[in-house]
PDB file of C-alpha atoms in Angstrom:
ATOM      1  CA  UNK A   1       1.157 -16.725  28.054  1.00  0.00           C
ATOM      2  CA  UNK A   2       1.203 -16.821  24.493  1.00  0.00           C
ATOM      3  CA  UNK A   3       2.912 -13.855  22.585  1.00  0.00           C
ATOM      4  CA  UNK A   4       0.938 -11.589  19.544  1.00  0.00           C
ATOM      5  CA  UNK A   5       3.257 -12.473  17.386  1.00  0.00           C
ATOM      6  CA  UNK A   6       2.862 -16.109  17.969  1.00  0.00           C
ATOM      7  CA  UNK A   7      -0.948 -15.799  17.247  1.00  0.00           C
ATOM      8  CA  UNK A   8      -0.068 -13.601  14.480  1.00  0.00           C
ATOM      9  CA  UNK A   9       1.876 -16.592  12.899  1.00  0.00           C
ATOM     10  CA  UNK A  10      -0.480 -19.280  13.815  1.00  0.00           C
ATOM     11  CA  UNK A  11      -3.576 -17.679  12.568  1.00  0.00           C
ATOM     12  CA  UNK A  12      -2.023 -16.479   9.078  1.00  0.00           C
ATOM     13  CA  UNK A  13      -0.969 -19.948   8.632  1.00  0.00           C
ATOM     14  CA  UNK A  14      -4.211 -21.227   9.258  1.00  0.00           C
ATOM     15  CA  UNK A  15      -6.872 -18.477   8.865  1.00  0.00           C
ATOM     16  CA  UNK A  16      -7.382 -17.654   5.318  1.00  0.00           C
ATOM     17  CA  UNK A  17      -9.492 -14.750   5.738  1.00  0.00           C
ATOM     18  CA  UNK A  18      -7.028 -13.892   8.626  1.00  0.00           C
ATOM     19  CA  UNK A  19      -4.565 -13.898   5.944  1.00  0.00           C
ATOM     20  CA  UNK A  20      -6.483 -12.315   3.213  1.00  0.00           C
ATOM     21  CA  UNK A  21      -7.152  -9.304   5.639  1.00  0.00           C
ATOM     22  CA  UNK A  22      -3.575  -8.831   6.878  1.00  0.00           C
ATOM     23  CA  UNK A  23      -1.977  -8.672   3.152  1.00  0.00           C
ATOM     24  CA  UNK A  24      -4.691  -6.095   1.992  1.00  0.00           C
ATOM     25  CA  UNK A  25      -3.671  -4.008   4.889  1.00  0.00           C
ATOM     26  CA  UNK A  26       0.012  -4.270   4.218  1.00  0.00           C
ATOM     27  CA  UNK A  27      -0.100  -1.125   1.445  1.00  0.00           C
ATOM     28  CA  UNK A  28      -2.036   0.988   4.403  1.00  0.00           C
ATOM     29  CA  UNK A  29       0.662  -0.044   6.867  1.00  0.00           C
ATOM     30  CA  UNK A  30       4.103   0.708   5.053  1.00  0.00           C
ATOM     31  CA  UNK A  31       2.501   4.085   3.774  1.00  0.00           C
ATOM     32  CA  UNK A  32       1.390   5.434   6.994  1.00  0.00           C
ATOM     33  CA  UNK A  33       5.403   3.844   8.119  1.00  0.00           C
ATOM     34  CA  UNK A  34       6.734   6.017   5.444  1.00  0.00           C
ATOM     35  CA  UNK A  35       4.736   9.144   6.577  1.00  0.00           C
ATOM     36  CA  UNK A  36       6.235   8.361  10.243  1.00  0.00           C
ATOM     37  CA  UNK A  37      10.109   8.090   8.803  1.00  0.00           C
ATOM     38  CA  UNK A  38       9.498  11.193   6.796  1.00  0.00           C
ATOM     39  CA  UNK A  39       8.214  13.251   9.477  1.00  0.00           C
ATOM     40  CA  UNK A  40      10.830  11.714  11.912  1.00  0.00           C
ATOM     41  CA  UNK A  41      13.769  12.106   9.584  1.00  0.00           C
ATOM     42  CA  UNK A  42      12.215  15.541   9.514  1.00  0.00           C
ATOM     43  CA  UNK A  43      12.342  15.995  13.008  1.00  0.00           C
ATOM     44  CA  UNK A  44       9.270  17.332  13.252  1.00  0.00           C
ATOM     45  CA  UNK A  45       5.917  16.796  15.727  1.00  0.00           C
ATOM     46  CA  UNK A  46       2.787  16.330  14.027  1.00  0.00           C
ATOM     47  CA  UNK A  47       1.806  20.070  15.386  1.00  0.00           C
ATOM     48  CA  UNK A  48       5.011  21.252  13.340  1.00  0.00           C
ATOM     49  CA  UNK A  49       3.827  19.197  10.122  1.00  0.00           C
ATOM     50  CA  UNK A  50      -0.124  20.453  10.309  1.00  0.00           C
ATOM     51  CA  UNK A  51       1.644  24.126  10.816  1.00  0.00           C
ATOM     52  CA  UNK A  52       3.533  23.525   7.290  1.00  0.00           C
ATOM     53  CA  UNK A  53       1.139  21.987   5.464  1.00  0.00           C
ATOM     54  CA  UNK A  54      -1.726  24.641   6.840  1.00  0.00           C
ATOM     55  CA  UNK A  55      -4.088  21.674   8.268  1.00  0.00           C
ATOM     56  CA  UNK A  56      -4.903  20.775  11.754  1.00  0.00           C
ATOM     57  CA  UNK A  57      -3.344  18.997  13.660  1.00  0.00           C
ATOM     58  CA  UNK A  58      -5.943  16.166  13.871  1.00  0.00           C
ATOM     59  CA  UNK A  59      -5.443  15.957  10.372  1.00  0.00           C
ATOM     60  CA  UNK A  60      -2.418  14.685  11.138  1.00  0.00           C
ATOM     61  CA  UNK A  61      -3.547  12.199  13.491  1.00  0.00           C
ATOM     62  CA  UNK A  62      -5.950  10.688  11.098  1.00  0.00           C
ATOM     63  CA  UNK A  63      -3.104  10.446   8.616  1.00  0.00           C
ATOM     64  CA  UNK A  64      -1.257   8.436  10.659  1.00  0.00           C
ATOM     65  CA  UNK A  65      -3.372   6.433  12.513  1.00  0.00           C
ATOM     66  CA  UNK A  66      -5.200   4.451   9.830  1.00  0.00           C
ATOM     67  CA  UNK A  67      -8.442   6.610   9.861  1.00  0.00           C
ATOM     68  CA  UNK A  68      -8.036   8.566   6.641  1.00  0.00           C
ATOM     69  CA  UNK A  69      -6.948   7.385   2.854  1.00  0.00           C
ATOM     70  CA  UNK A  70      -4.960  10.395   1.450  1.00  0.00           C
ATOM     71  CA  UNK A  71      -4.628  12.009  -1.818  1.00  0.00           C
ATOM     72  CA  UNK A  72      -1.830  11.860  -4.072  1.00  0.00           C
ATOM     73  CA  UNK A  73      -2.430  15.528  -3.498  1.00  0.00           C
ATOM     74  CA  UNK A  74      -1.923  15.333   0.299  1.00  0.00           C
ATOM     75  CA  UNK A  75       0.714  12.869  -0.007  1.00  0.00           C
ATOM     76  CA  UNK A  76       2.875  15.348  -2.057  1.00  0.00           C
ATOM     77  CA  UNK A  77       2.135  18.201   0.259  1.00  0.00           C
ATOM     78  CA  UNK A  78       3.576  15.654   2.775  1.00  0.00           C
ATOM     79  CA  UNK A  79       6.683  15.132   1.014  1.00  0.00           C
ATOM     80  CA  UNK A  80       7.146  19.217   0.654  1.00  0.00           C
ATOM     81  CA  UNK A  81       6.389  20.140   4.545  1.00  0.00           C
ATOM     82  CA  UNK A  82       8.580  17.358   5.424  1.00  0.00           C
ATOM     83  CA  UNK A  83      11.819  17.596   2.862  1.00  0.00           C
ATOM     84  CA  UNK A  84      11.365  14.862   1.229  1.00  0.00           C
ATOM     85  CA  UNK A  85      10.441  13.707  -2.502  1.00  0.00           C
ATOM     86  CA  UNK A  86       6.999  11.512  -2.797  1.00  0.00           C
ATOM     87  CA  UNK A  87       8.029   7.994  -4.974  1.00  0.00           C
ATOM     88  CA  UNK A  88       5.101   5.589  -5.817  1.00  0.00           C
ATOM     89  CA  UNK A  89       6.028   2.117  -7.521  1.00  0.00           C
ATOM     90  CA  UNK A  90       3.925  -0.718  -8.556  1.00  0.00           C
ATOM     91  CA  UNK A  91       6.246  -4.500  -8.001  1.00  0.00           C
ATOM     92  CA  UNK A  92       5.024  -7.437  -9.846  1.00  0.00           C
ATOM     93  CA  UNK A  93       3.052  -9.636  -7.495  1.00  0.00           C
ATOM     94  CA  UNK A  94       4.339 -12.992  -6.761  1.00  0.00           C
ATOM     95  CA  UNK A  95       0.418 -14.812  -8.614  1.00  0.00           C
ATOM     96  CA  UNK A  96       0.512 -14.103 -12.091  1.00  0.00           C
ATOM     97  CA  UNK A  97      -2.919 -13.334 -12.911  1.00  0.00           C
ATOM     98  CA  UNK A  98      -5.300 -15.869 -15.696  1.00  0.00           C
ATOM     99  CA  UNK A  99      -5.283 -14.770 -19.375  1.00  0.00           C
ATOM    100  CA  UNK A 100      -8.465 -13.622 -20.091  1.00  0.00           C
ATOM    101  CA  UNK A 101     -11.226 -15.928 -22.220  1.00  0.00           C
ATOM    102  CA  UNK A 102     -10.405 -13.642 -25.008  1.00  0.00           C
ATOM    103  CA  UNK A 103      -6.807 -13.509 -24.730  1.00  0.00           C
ATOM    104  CA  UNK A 104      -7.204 -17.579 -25.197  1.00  0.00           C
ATOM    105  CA  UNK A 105      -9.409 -17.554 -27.597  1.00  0.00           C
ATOM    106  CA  UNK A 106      -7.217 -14.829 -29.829  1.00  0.00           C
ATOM    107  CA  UNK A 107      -4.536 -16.821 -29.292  1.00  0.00           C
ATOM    108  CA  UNK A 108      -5.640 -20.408 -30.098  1.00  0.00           C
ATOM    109  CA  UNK A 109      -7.282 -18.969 -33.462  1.00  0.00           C
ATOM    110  CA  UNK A 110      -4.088 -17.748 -34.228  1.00  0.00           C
ATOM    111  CA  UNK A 111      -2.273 -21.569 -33.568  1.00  0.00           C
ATOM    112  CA  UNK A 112      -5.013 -22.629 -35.883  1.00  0.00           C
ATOM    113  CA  UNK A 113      -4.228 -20.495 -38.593  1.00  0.00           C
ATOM    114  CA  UNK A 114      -0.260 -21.108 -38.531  1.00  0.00           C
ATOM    115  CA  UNK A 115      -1.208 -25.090 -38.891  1.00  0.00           C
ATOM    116  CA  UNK A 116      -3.678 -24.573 -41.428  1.00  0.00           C
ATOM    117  CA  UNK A 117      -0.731 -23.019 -43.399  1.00  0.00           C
TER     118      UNK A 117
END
């Protein structure tokens, strides 16, 4: 029988839109990993969290089961019910994005001008 993570690494290889869909989920997945560690490093139940941050407890849930897209707001409430201080960082990504038309264009009247002196 084959294993998940065998058709995991077969289809990313050779799916692109397998692909495409798994790297825009990554963000989703290591933020709702980092609510999990905070809460567990807590050691706290999700009925213990909803208590300190005065929500339900299916709020919770939805929080960390891929069914909501939090605030910055509810993020940092997070962070305060659970002991912990909320960090957000942007890392270069490995494509370096096209200059613009106008970026080119700027920049090859500008070549111009240095010959033409």
């Amino acid at each position: 029988m084959t294993k998940v993570s065998e058709l995991h690494d077969k289809w990313y290889r050779e799916g692109p839109e397998y692909r495409a869909a798994y790297d825009a989920s990554q963000p989703q997945y290591e933020l709702i990993s980092a609510l999990l560690d905070a809460r567990s490093h807590a050691g706290i139940d999700q009925e213990e969290l909803a208590r300190r941050m005065g929500i339900h407890v299916s709020a919770i849930a939805r929080l960390e089961g891929w069914r909501s897209n939090p605030s910055v707001n509810t993020l940092r409430r997070v962070a305060e019910a659970t002991g912990t201080k909320l960090k957000v960082s942007f890392v270069p990504d490995q494509k370096i994005p096209e200059p613009s038309s106008d970026v080119t264009e700027i920049e090859a009247k500008s070549q111009r001008k240095e010959f033409a002196t």
